[in-house]
Tab-separated table of C-alpha atoms in Angstrom:
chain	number	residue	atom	x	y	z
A	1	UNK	CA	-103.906	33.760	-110.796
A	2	UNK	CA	-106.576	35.352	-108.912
A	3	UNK	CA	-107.633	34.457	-105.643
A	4	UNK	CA	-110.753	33.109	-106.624
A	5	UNK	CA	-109.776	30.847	-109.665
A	6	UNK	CA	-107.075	29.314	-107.154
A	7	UNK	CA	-109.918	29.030	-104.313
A	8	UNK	CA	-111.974	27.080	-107.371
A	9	UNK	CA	-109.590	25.316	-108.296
A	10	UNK	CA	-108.853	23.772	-104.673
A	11	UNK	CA	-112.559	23.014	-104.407
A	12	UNK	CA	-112.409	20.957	-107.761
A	13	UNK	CA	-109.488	18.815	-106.308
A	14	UNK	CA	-111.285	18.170	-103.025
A	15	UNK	CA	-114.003	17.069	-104.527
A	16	UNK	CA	-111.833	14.858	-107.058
A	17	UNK	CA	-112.845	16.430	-109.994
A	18	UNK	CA	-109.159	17.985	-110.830
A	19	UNK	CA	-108.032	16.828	-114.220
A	20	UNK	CA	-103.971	16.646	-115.697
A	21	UNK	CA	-103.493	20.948	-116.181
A	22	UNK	CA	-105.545	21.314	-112.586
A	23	UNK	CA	-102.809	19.455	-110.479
A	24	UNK	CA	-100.096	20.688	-112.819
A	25	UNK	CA	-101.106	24.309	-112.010
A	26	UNK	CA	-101.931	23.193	-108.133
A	27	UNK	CA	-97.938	22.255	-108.260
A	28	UNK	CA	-97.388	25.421	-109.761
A	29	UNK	CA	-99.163	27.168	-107.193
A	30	UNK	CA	-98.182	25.036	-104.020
A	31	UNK	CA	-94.456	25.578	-105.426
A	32	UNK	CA	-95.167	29.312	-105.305
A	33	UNK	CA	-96.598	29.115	-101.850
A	34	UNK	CA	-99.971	29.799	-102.897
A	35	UNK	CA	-101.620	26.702	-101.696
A	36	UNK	CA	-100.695	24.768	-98.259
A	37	UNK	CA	-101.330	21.300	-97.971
A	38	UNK	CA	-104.028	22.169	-95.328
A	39	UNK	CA	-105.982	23.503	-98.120
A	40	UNK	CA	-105.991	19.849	-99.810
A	41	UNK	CA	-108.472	17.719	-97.443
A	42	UNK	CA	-107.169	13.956	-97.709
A	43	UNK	CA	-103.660	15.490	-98.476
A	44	UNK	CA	-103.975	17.157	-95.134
A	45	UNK	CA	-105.238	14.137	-93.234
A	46	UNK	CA	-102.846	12.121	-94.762
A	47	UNK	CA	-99.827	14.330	-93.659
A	48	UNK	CA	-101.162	14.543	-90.443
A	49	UNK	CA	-101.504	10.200	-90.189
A	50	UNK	CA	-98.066	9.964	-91.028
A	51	UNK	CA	-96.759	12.526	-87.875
A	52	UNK	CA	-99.193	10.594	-85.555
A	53	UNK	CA	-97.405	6.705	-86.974
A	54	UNK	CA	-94.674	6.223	-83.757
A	55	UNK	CA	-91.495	3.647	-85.400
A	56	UNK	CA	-91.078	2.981	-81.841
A	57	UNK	CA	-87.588	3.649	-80.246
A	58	UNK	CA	-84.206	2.198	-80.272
A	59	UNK	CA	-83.090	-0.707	-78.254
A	60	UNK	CA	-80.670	-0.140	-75.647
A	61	UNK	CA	-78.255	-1.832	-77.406
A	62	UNK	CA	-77.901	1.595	-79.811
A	63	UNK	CA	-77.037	3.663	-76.247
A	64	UNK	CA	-74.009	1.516	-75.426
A	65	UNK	CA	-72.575	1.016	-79.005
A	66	UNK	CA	-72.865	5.227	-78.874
A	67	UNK	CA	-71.582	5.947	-74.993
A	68	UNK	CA	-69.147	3.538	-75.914
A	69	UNK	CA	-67.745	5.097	-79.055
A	70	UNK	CA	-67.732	8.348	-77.315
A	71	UNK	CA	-66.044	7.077	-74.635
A	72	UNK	CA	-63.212	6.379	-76.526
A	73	UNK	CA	-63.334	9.564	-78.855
A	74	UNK	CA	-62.913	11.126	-74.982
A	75	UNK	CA	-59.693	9.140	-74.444
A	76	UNK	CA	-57.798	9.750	-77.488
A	77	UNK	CA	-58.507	13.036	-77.180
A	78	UNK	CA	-57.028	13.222	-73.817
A	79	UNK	CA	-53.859	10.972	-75.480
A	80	UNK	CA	-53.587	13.365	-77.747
A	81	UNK	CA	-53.391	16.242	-75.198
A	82	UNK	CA	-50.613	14.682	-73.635
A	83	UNK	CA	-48.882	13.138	-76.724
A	84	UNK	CA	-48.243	16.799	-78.346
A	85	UNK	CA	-47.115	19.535	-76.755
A	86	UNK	CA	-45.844	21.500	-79.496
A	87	UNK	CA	-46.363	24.217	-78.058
A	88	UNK	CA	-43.935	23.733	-75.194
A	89	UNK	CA	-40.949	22.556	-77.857
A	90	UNK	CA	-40.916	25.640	-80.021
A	91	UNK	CA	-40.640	27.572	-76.956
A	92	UNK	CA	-37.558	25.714	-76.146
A	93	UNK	CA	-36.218	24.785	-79.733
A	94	UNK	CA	-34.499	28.268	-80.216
A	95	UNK	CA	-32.613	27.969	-76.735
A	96	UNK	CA	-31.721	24.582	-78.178
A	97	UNK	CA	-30.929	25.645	-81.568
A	98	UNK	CA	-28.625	28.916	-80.009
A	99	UNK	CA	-26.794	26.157	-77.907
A	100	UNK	CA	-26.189	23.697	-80.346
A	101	UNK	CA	-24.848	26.872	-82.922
A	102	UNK	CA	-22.460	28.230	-79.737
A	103	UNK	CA	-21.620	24.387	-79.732
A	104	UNK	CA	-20.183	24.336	-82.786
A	105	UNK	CA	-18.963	27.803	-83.102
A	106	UNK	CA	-16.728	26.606	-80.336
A	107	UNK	CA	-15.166	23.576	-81.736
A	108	UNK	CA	-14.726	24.928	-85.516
A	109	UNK	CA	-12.905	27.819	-84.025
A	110	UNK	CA	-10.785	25.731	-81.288
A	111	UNK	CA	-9.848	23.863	-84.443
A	112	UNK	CA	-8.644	26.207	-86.313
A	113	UNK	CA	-7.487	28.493	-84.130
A	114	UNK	CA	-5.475	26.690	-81.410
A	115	UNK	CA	-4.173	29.197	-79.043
A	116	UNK	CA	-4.189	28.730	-75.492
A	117	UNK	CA	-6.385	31.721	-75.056
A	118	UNK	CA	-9.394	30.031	-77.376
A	119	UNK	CA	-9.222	27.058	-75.908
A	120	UNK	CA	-10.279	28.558	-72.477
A	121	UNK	CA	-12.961	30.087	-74.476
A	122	UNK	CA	-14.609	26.976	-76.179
A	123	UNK	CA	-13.815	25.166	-72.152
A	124	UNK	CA	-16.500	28.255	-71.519
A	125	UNK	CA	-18.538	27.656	-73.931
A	126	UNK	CA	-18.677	23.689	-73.565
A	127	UNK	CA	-19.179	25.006	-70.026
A	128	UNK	CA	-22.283	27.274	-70.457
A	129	UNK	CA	-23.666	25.003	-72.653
A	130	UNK	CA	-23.809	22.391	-69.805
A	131	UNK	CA	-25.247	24.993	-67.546
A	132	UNK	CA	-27.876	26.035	-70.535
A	133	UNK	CA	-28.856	22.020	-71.034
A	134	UNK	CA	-28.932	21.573	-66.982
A	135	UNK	CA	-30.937	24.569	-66.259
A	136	UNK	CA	-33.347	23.471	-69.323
A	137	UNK	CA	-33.663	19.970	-67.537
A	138	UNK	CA	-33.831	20.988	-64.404
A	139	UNK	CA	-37.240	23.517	-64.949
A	140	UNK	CA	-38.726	20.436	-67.652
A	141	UNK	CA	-38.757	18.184	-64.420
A	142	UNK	CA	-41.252	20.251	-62.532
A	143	UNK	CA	-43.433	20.172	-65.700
A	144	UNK	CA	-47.238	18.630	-64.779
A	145	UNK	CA	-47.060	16.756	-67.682
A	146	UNK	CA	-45.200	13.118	-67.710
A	147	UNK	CA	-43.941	13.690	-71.041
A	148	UNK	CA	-42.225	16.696	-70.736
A	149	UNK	CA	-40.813	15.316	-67.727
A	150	UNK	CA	-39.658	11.674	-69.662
A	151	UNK	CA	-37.887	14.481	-72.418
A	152	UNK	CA	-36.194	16.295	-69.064
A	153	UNK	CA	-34.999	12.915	-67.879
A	154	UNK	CA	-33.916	11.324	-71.656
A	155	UNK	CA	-32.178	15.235	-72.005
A	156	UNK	CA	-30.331	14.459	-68.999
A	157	UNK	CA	-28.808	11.025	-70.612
A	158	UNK	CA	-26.992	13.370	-73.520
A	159	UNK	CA	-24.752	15.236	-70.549
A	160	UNK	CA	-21.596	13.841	-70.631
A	161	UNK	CA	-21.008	15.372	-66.906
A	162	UNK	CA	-23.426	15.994	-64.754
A	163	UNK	CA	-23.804	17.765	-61.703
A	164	UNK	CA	-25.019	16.911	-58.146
A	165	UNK	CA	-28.099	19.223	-58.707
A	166	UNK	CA	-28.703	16.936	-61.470
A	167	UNK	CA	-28.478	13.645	-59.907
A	168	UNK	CA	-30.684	14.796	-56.728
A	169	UNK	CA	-33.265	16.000	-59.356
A	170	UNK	CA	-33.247	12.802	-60.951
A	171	UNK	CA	-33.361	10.994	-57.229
A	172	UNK	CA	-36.119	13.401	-56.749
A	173	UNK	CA	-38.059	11.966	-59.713
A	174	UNK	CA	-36.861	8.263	-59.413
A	175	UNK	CA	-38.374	8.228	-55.430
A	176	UNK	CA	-41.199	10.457	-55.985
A	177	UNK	CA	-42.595	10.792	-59.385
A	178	UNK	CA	-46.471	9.895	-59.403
A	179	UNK	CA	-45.470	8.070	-63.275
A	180	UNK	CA	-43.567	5.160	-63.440
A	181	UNK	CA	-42.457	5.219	-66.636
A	182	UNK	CA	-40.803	8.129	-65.579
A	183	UNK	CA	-38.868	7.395	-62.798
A	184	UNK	CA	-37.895	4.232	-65.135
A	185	UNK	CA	-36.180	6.700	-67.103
A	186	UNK	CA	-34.716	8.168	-64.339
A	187	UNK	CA	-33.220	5.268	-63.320
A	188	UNK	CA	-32.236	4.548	-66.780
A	189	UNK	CA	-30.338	7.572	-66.497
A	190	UNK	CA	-28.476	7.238	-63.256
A	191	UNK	CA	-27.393	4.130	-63.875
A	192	UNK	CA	-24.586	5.665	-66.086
A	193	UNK	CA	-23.221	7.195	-62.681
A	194	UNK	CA	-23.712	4.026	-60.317
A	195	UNK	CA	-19.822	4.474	-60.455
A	196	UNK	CA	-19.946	7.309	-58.562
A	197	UNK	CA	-20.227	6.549	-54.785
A	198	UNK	CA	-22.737	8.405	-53.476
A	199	UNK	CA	-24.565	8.164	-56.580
A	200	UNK	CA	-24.942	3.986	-55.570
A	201	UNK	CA	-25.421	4.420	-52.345
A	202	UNK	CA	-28.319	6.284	-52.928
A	203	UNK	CA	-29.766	4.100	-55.293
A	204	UNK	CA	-29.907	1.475	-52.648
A	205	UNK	CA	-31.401	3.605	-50.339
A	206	UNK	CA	-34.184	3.997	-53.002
A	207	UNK	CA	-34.685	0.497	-53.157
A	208	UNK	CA	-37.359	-0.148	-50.035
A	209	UNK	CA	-39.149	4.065	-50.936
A	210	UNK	CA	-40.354	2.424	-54.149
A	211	UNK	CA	-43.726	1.186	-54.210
A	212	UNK	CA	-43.933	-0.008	-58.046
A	213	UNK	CA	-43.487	-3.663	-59.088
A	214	UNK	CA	-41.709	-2.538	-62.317
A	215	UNK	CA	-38.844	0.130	-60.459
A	216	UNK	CA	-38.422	-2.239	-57.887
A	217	UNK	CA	-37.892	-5.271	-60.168
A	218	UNK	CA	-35.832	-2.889	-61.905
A	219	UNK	CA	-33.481	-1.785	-59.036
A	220	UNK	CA	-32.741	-5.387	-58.032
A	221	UNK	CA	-31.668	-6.369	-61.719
A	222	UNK	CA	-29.629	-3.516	-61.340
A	223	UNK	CA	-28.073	-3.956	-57.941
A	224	UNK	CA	-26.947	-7.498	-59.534
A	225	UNK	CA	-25.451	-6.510	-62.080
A	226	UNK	CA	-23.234	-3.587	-59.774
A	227	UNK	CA	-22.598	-6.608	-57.428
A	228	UNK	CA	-23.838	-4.438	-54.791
A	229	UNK	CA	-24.194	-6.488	-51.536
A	230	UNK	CA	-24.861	-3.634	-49.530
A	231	UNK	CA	-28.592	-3.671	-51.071
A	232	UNK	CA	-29.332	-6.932	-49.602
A	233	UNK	CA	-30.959	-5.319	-45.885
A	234	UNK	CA	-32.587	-2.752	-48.468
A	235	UNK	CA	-34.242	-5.922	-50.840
A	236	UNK	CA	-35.365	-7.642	-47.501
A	237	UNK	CA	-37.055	-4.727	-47.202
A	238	UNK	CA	-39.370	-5.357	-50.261
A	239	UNK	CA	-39.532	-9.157	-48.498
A	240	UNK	CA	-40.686	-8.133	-45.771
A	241	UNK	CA	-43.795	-5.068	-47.083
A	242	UNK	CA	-46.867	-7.222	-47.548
A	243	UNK	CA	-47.493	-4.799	-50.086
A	244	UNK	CA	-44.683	-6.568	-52.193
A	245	UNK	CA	-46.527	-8.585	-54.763
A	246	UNK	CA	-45.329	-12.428	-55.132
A	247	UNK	CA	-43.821	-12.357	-58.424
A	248	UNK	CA	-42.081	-9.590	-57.273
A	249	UNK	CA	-40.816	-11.129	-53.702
A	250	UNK	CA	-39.686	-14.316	-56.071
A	251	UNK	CA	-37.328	-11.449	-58.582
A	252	UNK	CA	-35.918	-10.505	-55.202
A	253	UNK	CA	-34.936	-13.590	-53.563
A	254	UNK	CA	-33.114	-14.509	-56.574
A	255	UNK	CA	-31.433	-11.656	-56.684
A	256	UNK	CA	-30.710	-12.004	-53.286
A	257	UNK	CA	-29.283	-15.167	-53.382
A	258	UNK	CA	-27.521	-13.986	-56.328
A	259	UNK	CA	-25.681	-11.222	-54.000
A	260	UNK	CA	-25.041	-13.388	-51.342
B	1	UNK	CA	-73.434	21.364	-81.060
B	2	UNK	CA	-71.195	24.257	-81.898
B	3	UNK	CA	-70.040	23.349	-78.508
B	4	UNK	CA	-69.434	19.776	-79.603
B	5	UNK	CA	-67.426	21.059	-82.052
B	6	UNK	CA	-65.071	22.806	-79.644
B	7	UNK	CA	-64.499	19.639	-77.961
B	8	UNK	CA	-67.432	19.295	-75.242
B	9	UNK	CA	-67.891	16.135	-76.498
B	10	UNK	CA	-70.858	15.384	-73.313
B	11	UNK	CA	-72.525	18.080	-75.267
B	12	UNK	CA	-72.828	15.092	-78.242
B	13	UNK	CA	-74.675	12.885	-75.747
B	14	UNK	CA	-77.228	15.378	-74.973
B	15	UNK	CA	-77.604	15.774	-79.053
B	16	UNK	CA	-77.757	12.005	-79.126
B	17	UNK	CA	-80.527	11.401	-76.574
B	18	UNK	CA	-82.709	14.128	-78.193
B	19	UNK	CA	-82.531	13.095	-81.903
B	20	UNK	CA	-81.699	9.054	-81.268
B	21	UNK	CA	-86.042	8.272	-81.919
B	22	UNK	CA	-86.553	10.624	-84.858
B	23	UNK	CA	-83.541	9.385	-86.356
B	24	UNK	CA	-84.168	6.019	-85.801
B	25	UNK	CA	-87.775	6.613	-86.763
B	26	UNK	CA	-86.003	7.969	-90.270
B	27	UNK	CA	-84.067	4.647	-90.993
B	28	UNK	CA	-86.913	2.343	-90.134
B	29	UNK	CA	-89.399	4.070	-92.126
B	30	UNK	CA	-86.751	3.651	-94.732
B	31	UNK	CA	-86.008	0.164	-93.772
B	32	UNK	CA	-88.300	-1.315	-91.743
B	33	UNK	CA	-85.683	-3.368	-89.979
B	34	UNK	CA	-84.772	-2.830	-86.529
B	35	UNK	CA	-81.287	-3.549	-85.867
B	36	UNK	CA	-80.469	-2.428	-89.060
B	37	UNK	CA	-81.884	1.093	-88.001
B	38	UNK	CA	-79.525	1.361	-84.924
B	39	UNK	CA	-76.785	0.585	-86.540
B	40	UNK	CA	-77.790	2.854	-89.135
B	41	UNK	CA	-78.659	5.863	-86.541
B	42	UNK	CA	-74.995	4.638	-84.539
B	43	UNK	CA	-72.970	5.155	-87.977
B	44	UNK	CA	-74.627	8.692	-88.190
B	45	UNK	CA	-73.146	9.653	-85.036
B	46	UNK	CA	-69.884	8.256	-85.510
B	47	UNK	CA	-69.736	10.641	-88.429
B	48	UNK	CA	-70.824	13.526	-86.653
B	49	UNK	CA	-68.198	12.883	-84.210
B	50	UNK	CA	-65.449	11.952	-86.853
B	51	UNK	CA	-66.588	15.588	-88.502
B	52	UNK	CA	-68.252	17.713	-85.922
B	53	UNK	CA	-65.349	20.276	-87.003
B	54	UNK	CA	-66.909	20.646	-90.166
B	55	UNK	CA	-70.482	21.685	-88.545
B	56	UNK	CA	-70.205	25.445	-89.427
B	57	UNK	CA	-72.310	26.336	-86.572
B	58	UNK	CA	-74.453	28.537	-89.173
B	59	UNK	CA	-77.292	26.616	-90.190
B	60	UNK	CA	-80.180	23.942	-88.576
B	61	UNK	CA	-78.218	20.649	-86.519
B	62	UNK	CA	-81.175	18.521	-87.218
B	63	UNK	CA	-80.893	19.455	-91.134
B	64	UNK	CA	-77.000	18.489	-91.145
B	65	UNK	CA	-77.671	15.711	-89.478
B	66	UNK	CA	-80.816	14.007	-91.575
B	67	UNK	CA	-77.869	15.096	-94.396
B	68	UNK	CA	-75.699	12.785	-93.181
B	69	UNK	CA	-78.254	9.933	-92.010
B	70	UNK	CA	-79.020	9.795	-96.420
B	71	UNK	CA	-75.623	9.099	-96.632
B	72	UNK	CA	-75.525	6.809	-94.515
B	73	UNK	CA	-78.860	4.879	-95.711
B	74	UNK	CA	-76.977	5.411	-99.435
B	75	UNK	CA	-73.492	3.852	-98.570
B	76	UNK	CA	-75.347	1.429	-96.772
B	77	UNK	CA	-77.361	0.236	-99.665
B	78	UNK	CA	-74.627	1.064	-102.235
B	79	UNK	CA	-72.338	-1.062	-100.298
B	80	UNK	CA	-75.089	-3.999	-100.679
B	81	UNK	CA	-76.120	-4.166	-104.116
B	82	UNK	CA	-76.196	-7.358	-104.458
B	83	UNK	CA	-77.779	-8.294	-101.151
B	84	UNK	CA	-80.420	-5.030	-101.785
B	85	UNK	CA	-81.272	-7.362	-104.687
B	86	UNK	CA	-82.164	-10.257	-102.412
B	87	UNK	CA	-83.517	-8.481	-100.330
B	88	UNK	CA	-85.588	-7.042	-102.761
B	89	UNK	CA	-87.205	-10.434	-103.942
B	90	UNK	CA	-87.365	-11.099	-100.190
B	91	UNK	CA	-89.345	-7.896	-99.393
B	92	UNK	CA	-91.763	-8.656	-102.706
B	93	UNK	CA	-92.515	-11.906	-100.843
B	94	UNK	CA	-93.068	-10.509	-97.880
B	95	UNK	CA	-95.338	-7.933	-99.410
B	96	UNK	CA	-97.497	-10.970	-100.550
B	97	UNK	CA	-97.538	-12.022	-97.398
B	98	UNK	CA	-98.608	-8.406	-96.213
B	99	UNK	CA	-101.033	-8.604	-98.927
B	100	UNK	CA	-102.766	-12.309	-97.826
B	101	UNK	CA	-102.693	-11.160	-93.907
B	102	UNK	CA	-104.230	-7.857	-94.626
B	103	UNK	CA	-106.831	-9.301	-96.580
B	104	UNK	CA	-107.961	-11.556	-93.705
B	105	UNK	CA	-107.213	-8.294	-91.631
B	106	UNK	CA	-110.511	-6.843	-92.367
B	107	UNK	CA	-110.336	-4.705	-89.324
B	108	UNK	CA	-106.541	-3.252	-89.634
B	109	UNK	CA	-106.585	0.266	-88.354
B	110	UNK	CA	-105.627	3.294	-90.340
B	111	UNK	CA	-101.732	3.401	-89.003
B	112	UNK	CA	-101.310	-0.150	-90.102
B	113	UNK	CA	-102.785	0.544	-93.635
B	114	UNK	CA	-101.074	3.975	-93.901
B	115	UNK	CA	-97.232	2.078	-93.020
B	116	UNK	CA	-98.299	-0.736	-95.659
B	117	UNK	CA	-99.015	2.423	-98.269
B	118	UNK	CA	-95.444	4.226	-97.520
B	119	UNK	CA	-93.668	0.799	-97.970
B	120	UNK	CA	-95.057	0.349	-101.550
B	121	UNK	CA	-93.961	4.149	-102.705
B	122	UNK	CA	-90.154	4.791	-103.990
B	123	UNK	CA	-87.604	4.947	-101.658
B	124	UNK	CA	-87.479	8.451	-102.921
B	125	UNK	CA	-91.015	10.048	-102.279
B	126	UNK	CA	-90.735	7.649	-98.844
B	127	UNK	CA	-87.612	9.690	-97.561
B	128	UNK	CA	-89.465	13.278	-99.214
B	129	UNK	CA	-92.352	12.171	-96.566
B	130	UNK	CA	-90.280	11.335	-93.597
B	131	UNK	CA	-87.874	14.537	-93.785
B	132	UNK	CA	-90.812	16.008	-93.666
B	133	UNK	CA	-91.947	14.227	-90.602
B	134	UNK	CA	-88.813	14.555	-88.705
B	135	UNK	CA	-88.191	17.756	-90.014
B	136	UNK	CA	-91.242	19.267	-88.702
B	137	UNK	CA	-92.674	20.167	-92.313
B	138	UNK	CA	-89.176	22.647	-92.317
B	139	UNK	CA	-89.122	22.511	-95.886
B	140	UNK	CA	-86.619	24.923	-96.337
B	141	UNK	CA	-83.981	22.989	-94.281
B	142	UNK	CA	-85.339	20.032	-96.227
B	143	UNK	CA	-84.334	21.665	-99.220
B	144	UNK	CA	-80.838	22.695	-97.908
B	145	UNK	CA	-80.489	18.243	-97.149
B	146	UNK	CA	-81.733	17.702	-100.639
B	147	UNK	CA	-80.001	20.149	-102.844
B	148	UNK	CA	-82.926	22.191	-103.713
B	149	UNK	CA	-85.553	25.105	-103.069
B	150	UNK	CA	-87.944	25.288	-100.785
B	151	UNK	CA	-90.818	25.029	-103.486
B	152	UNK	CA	-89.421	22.282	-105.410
B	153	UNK	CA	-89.482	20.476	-101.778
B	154	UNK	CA	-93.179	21.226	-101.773
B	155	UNK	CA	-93.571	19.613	-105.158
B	156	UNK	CA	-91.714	16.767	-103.880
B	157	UNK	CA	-93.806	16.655	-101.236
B	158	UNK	CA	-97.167	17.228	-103.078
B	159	UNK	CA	-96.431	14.245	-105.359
B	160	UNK	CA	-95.048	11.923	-102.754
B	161	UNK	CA	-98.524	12.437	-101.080
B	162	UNK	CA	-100.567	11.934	-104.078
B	163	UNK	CA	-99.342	8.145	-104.848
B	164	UNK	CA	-99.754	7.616	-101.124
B	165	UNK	CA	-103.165	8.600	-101.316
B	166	UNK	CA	-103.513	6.472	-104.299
B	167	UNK	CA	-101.602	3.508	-102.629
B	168	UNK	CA	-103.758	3.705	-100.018
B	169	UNK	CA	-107.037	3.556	-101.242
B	170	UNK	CA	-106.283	0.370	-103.968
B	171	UNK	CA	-105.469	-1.085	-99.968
B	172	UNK	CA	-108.473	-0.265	-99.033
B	173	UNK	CA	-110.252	-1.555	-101.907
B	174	UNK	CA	-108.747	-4.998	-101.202
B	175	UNK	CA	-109.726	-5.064	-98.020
């Protein structure tokens, strides 16, 4: 369509004379690009009325259902951070996997093969793999993250001997790891050695460094049940520290009197 | 918000605090209720931060996001049929009403007139009009949130106008 027919043919609708085939060829030629709405007078005003109407704005109710949400879309994402460090495991899966296979290599051939000479071999190999699972433990405990550290400390609990590097590791943790659900599990684990004489004395000694409710609850449960009356100057300790919360003064005199 | 996507998530509050009116200005011209229309606008977010990994980083925010604000509105009514029904009948009264006051009204301005018009045209040519609003006349990103081409938005657009104009002046007859 010429330039002029279209220019006529905007004139005729301004003036409100277009007629069925006018605005169904104005379509055709607005859907072509041929004709704006600018070139349509009330269209134009009308368009322009409706970007000059304000809806108003939100209440401030919508900003903290939002900051809210995203507060917590923050945290789990942090969670999750911490929750899965796959990345870290299938580092150390195929140091697991080799010691698991020497593992059994060992005990399949020291069974069938029982010659005096094997049997120092699979004592070796039972051997290194100790020294493998120790040395895995040992580097998993200076890990920044708490997890890796609670797997170092639960790894720990599989040892059936351990060594004193070990157990000062896991004294390390239990008196000065910033999580307490990891030095729980560190005392979880040395627990299993409280027959060991230094190993108790050193629990007790831990007794009055701890400063959480839940380890030091803990500690005096545990010193009860080892009948350990040496602990009592170390619980009145705890008695003494103003710092001590009630509840957990009240654990502590019972156990006390318990010892006594 | 491709930087959103990688996990900035402050970068979503920044989105939030520029698009929160216009959005918000979408749902109410929809549904000219207020709380309704935050909650509305607050679901639209929650979805862009449920699937701001599936923001290809390619095309116009504001168009992805007005494409997930009509699914929201949709759900929302879809999810209410049988309340959108009441409300319905309710909103017909309330139109009477709009009717009585704006015919002792004799001085309503323009902007009143013009939001009585939009409420009395289809939900559809109403959301044409304010994508086009909020949208900054971007017809081509309107296009990409409706399905179609740039020209057929035009159309939509062209039309949408036309019954408003019409709308508008049986108003102003009354009057």
């Amino acid at each position: 369509m010429e330039q002029k027919m279209i220019n006529e043919l905007i004139e005729k609708y301004n003036v409100g004379l277009a007629d069925e085939e006018d605005m169904k060829a104005i379509e055709q030629l607005i859907e072509s690009g041929k004709i704006g709405f600018t070139q349509l007078r009330d269209l134009a005003k009308l368009d322009e009325q409706i970007f000059s109407i304000d809806a108003g704005s939100p209440s401030i109710r919508l900003d903290d259902q939002f900051y809210s949400a995203l507060a917590q879309e923050k945290n789990t994402q942090v969670s999750k951070t911490i929750s899965l460090p796959k990345f870290e495991w299938s580092s150390i899966f195929p140091r697991l996997a080799m010691a698991a296979s020497f593992l059994v290599a060992g005990f399949v051939g020291g069974y069938f093969l029982k010659s005096p000479a094997e049997d120092k071999s699979v004592k070796q190999l039972t051997q290194q793999v100790g020294e493998l699972k120790e040395m895995m433990m040992l580097s998993m405990l200076e890990k920044e993250s708490a997890t890796e550290r609670l797997k170092a400390v639960s790894l720990s609990s599989d040892m059936n001997q351990v060594s004193k590097k070990v157990t000062s590791a896991l004294f390390k943790t239990l008196n000065g790891d910033e999580n307490v659900n990891v030095r729980l599990a560190a005392l979880d684990v040395l627990m299993n050695y409280a027959k060991d004489g230094e190993v108790r004395a050193e629990l007790i000694k831990s007794i009055s460094v701890q400063d959480s409710p839940l380890v030091q609850v803990a500690l005096a449960e545990l010193m009860v049940t080892l009948q350990e009356r040496k602990s009592v100057t170390e619980l009145k300790k705890l008695l003494k520290n103003d710092k001590t919360p009630k509840e957990v003064k009240g654990k502590i005199e019972k156990s006390i009197s318990v010892l006594i | 918000m491709v930087m959103a996507r990688e996990g900035d998530l402050d970068k979503l509050g920044l989105l939030f605090e520029r698009y929160k009116k216009p959005l918000y200005g979408f749902f109410y011209g929809l549904n000219r209720e207020q709380e309704l229309s935050e909650d509305l606008v607050q679901n639209t977010f929650l979805r862009i931060l449920k699937y701001r990994h599936l923001f290809r980083g390619e095309g116009d925010f504001r168009a992805w996001m007005f494409q997930i604000a009509r699914n929201v509105n949709n759900d929302h009514h879809r999810g209410q049929k049988i309340k959108a029904k009441e409300e319905l009948e309710d909103w017909q009264d309330k139109l009477g009403h709009n009717e009585n006051r704006s015919t002792e009204m004799l001085l309503a301005d323009d902007h009143q007139m013009l939001s009585m018009a939009m409420d009395r045209l289809p939900i559809d040519k109403r959301e044409v009009l304010l994508l086009s609003k909020y949208q900054e006349k971007k017809y081509h990103e309107i296009g990409e949130i409706l399905g179609c081409t740039e020209g057929a938005v035009k159309v939509k657009v062209f039309r949408a106008l036309q019954e408003l104009k019409e709308v508008y002046r049986q108003l102003e007859k009354r009057m």
